[in-house]
XYZ file of C-alpha atoms in Angstrom:
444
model
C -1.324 -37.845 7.633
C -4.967 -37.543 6.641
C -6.888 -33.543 7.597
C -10.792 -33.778 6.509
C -11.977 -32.671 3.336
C -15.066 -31.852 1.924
C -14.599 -31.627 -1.374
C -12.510 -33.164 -4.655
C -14.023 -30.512 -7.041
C -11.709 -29.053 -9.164
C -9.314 -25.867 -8.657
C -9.610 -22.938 -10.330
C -6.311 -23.786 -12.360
C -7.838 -27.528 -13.081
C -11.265 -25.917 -13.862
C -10.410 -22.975 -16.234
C -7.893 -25.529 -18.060
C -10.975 -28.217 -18.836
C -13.245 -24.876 -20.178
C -10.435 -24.386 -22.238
C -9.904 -27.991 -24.133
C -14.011 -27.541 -24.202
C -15.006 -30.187 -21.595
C -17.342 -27.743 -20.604
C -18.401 -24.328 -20.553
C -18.120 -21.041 -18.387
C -21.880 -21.178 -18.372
C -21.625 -24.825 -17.132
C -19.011 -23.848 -14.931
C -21.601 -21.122 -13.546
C -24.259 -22.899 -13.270
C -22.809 -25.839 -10.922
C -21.286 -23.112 -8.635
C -24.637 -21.668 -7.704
C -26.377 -25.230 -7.895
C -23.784 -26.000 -5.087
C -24.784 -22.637 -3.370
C -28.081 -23.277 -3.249
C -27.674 -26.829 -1.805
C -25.012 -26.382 0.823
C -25.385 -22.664 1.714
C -28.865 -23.339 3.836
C -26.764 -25.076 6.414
C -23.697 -22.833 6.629
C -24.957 -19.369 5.570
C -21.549 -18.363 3.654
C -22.486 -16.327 0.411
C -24.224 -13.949 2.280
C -24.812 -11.263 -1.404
C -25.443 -13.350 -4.201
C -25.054 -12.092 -8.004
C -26.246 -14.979 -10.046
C -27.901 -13.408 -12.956
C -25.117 -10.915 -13.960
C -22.722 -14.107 -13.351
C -24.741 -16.227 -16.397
C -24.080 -13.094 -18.163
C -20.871 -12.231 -17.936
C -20.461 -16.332 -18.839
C -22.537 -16.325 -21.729
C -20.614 -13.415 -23.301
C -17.087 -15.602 -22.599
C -18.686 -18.239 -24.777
C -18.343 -16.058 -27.679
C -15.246 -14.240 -27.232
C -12.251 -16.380 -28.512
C -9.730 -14.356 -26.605
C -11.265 -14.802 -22.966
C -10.002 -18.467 -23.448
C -6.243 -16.821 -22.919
C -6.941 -15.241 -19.887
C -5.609 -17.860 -16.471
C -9.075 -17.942 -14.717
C -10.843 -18.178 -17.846
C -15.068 -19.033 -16.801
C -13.889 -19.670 -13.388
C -16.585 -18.879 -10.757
C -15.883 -17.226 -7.214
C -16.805 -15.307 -4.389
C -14.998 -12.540 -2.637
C -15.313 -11.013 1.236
C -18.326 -8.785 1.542
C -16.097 -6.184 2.635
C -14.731 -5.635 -0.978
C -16.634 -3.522 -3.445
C -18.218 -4.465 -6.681
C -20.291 -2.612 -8.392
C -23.944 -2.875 -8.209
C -23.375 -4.907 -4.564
C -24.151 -4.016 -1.007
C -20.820 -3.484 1.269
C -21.753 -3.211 4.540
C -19.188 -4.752 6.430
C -21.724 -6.336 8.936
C -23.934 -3.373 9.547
C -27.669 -2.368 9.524
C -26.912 1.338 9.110
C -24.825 0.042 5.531
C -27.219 -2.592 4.661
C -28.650 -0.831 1.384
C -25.175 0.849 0.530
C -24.554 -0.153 -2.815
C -20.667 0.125 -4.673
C -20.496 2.571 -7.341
C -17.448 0.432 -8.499
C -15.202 -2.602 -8.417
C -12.245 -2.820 -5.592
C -8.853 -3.160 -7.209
C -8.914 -6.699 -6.536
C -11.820 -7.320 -8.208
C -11.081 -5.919 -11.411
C -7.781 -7.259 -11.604
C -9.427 -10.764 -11.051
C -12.119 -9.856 -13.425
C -9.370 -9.321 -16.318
C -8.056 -12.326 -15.542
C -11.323 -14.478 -16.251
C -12.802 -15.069 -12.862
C -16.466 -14.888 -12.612
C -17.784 -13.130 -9.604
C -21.367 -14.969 -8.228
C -21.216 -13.174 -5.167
C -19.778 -12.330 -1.607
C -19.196 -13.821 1.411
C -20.023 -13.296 4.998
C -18.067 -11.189 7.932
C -17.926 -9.899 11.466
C -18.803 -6.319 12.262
C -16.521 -4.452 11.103
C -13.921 -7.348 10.236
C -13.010 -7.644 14.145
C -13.875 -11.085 15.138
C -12.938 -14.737 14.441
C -16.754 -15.221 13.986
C -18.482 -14.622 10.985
C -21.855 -13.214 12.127
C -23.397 -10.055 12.205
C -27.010 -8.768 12.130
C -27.271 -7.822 8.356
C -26.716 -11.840 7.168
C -26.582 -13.613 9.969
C -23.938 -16.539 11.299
C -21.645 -17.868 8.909
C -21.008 -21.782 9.945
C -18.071 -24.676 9.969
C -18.880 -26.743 7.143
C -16.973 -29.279 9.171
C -19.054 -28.753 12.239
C -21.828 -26.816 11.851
C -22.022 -25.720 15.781
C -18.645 -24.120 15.155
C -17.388 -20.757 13.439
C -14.955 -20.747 10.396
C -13.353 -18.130 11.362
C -13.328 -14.893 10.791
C -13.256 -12.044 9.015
C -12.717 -14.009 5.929
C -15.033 -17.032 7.662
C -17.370 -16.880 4.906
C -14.699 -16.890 2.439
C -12.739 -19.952 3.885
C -16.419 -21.512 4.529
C -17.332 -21.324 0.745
C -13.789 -22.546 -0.520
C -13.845 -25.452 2.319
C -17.512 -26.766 1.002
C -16.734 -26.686 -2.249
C -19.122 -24.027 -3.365
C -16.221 -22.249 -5.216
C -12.807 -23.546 -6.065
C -10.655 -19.891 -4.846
C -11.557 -16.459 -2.795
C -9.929 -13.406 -1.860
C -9.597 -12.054 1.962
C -8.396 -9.952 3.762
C -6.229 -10.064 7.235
C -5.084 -7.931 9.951
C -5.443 -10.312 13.166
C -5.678 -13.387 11.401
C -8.790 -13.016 9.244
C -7.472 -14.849 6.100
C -5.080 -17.434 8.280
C -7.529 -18.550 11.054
C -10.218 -19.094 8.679
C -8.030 -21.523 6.590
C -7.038 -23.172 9.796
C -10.449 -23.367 10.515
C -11.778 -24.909 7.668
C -8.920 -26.849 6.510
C -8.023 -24.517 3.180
C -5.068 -23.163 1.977
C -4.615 -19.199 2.905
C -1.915 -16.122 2.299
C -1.167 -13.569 4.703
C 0.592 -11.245 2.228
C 3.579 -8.937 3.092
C 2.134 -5.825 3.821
C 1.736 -3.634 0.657
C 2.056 -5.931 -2.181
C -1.719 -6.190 -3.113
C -3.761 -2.472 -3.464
C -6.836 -2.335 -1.168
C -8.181 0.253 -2.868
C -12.007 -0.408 -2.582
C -11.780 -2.433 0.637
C -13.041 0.920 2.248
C -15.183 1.267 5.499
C -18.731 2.201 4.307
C -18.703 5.081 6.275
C -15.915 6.581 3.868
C -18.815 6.785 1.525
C -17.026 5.407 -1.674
C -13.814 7.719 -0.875
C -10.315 5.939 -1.217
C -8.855 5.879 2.099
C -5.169 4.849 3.602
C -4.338 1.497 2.835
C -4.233 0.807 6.955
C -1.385 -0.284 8.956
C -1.028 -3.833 9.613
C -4.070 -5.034 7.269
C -3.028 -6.576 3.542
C -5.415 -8.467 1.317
C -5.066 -12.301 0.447
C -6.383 -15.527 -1.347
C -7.710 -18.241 -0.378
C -7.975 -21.786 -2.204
C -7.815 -25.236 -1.792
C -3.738 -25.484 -3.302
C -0.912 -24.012 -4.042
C -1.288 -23.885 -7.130
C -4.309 -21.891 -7.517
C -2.954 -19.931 -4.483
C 0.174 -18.506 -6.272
C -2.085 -17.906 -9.572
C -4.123 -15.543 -7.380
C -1.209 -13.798 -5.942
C 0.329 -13.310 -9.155
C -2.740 -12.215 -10.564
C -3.235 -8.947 -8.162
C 0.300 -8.617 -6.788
C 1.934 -4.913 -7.263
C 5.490 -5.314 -6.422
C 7.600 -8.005 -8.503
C 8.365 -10.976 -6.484
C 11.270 -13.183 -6.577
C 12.145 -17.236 -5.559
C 15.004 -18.552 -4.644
C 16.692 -21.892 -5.706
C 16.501 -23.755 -2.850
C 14.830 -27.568 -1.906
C 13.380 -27.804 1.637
C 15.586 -30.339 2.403
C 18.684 -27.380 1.486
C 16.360 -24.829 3.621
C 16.922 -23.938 7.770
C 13.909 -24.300 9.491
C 12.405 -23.087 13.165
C 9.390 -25.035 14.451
C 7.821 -22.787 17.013
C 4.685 -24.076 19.068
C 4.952 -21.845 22.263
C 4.129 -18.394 22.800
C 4.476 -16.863 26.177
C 1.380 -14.731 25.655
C -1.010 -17.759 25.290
C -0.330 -21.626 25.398
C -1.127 -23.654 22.469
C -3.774 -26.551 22.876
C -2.891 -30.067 22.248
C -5.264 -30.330 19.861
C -3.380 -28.015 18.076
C 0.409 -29.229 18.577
C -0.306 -32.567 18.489
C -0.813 -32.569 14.524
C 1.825 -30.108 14.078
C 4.664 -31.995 16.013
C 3.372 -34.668 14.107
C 4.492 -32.584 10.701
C 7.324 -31.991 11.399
C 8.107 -35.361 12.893
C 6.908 -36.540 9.060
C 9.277 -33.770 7.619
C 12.472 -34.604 9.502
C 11.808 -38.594 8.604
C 11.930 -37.092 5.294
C 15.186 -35.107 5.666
C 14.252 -31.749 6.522
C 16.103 -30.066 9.454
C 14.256 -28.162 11.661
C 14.915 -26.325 15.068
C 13.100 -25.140 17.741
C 14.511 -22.434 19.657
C 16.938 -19.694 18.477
C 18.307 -17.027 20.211
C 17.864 -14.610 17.476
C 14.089 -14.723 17.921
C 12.528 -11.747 19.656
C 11.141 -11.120 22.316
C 7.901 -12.935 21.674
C 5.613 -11.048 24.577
C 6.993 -7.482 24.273
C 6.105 -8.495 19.805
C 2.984 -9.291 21.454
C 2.110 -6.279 23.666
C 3.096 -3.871 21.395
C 1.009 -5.409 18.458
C -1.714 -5.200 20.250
C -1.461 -1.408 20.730
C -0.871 -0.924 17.123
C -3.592 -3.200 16.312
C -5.684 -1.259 18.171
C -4.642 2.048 17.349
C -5.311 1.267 13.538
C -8.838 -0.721 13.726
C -10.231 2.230 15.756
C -8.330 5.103 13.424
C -6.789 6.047 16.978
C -10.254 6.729 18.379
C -9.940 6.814 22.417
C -9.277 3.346 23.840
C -10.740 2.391 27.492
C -8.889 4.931 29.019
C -10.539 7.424 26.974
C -7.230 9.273 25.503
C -7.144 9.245 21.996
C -3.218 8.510 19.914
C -1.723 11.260 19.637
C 0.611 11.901 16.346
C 3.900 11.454 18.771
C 1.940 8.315 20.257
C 1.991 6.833 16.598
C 5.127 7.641 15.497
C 6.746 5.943 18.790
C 4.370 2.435 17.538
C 5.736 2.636 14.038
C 9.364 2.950 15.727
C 8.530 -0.140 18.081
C 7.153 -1.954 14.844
C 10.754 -0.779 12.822
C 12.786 -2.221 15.798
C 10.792 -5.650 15.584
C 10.665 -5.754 11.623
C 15.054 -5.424 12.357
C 15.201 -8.270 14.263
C 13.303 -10.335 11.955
C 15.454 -9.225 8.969
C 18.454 -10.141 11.470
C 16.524 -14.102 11.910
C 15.955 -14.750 8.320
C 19.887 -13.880 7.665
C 19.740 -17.450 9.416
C 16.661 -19.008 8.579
C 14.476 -19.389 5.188
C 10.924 -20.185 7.624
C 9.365 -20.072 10.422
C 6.833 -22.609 11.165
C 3.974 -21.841 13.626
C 0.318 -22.426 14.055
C -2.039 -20.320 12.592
C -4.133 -20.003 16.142
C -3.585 -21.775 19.710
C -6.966 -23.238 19.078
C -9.367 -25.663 16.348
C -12.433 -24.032 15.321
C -13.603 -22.061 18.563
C -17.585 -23.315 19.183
C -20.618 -20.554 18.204
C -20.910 -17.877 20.982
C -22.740 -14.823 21.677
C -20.192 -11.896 21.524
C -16.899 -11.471 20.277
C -14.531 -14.225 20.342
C -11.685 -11.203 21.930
C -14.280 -10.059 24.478
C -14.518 -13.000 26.813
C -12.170 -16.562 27.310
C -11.077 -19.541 25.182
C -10.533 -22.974 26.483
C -7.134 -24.173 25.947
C -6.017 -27.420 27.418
C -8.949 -27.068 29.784
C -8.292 -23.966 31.768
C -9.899 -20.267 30.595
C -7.617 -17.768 28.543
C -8.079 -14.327 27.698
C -9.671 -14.487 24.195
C -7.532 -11.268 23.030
C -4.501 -12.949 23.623
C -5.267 -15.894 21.139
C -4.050 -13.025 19.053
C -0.366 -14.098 19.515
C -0.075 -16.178 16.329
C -1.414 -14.184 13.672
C 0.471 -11.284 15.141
C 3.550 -13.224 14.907
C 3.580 -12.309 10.550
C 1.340 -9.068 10.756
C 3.492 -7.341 13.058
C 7.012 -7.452 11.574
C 4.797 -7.096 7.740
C 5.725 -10.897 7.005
C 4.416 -13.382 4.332
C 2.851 -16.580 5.588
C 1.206 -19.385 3.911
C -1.553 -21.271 5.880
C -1.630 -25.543 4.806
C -3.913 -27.924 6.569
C -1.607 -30.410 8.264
C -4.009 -32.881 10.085
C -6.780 -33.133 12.571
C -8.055 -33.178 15.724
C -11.145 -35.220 17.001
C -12.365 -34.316 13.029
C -11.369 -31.175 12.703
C -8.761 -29.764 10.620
C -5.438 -28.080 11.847
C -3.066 -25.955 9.755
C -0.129 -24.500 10.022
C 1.980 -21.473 9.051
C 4.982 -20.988 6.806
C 6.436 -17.560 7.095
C 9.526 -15.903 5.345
C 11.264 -12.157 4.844
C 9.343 -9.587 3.627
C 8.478 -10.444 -0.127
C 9.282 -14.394 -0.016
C 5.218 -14.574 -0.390
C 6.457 -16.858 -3.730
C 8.914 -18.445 -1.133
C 6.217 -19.180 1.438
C 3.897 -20.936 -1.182
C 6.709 -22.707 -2.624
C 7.524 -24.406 0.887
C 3.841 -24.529 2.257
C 3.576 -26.590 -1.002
C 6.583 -28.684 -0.356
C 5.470 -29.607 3.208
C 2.262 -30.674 2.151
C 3.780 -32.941 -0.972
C 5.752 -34.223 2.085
C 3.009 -35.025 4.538
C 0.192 -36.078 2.773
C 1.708 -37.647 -0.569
């Protein structure tokens, strides 16, 4: 099964290993990244901050230091969401009033990636305040689908998926609380992470209004990569995970599956199943079981409703909601005992099961509009849906704190379609591993 590509540059694993038998250098390396920028970015607008002269720098200085060759990204050049701090770059998450404020220091993530070789050229475009699945905001302007240009990539990682999908960069790093690294990949056709929540620091993935002050790594939200394989996607997760992470020994073809492709908060567009049911069709030809209903699933819409008060508890910092009360402390404890009851009956599933497989949206790249994609409807199999609940998917992982792995898995009408893996809390290694299977499986 064929999904459209853009690209056949080389991964950051590929790249750093030719810098390394000298088939070039991190200069070169450099260099072509921001040639590409330059070329492809006037049509889709997705490094937004760029940071080209520090990045021929910080190359030329790997040239002459022998032991930079050791390191696993060694010269390899990337971006990162705008929304993460380096120093010396704007973060303004979208906003006028934060245009012009400038990091006094690197995130976690982006020194952690910087000790591992990676060269930073710049950062990519987001939403206001990381709350759409739009890229566009009035600081940088709209972020498009390098596959269709009148289309978003997503968001709030669009820019990031938008750069990786192009080939501008081989690898990024995201972030996702309602989808933002998933949809993006789904949108672009990349390869994405949803992390288990905890397992990468935030630190320096502040609001700016926090003025540079570490804040509480927030409910629900977890930082992720994004790439263009597995490969390169488990690199990055090793590279900046904090907890130690296990695999089991296990084949797909040994693993118990459930294929889910209704939610009874939103239905799923055809353009959308169609590929996926074709996936699976491909996977079960090849001898891998799969299932699609269980009785140990929960109940989908209440998982729904009440991750959507959470979800909006936490992105507002329990500011009032439109009926103008504000969470109270009793109010949040009685979400993070809803969310405990849900994360129980998940543990209870994956006693039986090894993954879930889901889409990462009900819906292909959603067309420009003015507005938030939540505030008004989607189309899905002709008839009008409440944007919000197009929710339903990501929430399926971010809710319960789950690991899921984003794969493209076809297309529809040209553009691309993914699909999520999803495991126990801490099978991120798990989810790759499978993600990575599937595709082997599907497209060779």
């Amino acid at each position: 099964m064929a999904y459209p590509t853009l690209t056949d540059n080389p991964g950051a694993i590929e790249l750093a290993e030719a810098m390394r038998r000298g088939e070039m250098s991190p200069l070169d390396a450099v260099e072509a990244a921001i040639a590409r920028i330059e070329r492809l970015d006037a049509h889709i607008n997705a490094v937004v901050v760029t940071d080209f002269d520090r990045a021929r720098d910080r190359a030329k200085g790997m040239m002459d230091d022998r032991s930079a060759r050791e390191r696993p990204l060694f010269g390899v050049p990337m971006t990162i969401k705008e929304s993460f701090d380096i120093e010396g770059l704007p973060t303004s998450w979208g906003h006028e009033a934060y245009a012009d404020n400038i990091a006094s220091r690197d995130s976690r993530v982006v020194s952690q990636l910087k000790a591992a070789g990676a060269i930073f050229v710049g950062k990519t475009n987001v939403p206001p305040d990381l709350a759409d699945w739009q890229s566009n905001n009035p600081v940088y302007g709209r972020t498009n689908n390098p596959h269709d240009h009148e289309r978003s990539p997503g968001g709030s990682s669009g820019g990031s998926a938008a750069a990786v999908a192009s080939g501008m960069v081989p690898c990024e790093y995201g972030t996702d609380i309602g989808g933002s690294v998933r949809v993006p990949a789904h949108f672009c056709g990349v390869w994405g992470h949803k992390t288990s929540w905890g397992l990468i620091p935030k630190q320096g993935h502040d609001h700016p209004s926090m003025s540079g002050g570490d804040a509480h790594d927030g409910a629900l939200s977890i930082a992720g990569p994004l790439a263009r394989n597995a490969a390169d996607l488990r690199l990055l997760l090793q590279l900046t995970q904090t907890v130690p992470l296990r695999r089991m020994e296990k084949t797909l073809r040994d693993c118990r599956i459930l294929l889910l492709t209704e939610h009874p908060s939103c239905p799923t567009d055809i353009s959308v199943q169609a590929p996926i049911e074709a996936a699976a069709a491909t996977l079960e030809r090849a001898g891998v079981t799969i299932d699609r209903k269980s009785e140990l699933l929960p109940d989908l819409a209440r998982q729904q409703a009440e991750y959507m008060r959470m979800l909006n508890v936490a992105m507002a910092r329990g500011m009032p909601g439109p009926n103008g009360e504000r969470a109270s402390a009793t109010d949040w404890f009685d979400i993070l005992d809803a969310q405990t009851r849900n994360e129980n009956a998940w543990h209870t599933l994956f006693d039986n099961y090894d993954f879930v497989l889901a889409p990462p949206a009900p819906v292909l790249a959603v067309p420009h509009r003015d507005g938030r994609v939540f505030d008004g409807t989607m189309t899905i199999n002709g008839a009008e849906q409440p944007g919000g609940a197009a929710l339903c998917w990501a929430g399926l992982a971010t809710y319960p704190n789950l690991p899921a792995t984003v794969l493209p898995v076809g297309e529809s009408g040209g553009l691309p379609c993914g699909l999520q893996v999803i495991s126990r809390r801490w099978a991120d290694l798990d989810c790759i591993a499978a993600a990575e299977a599937i595709g082997t499986i599907i497209h060779g």
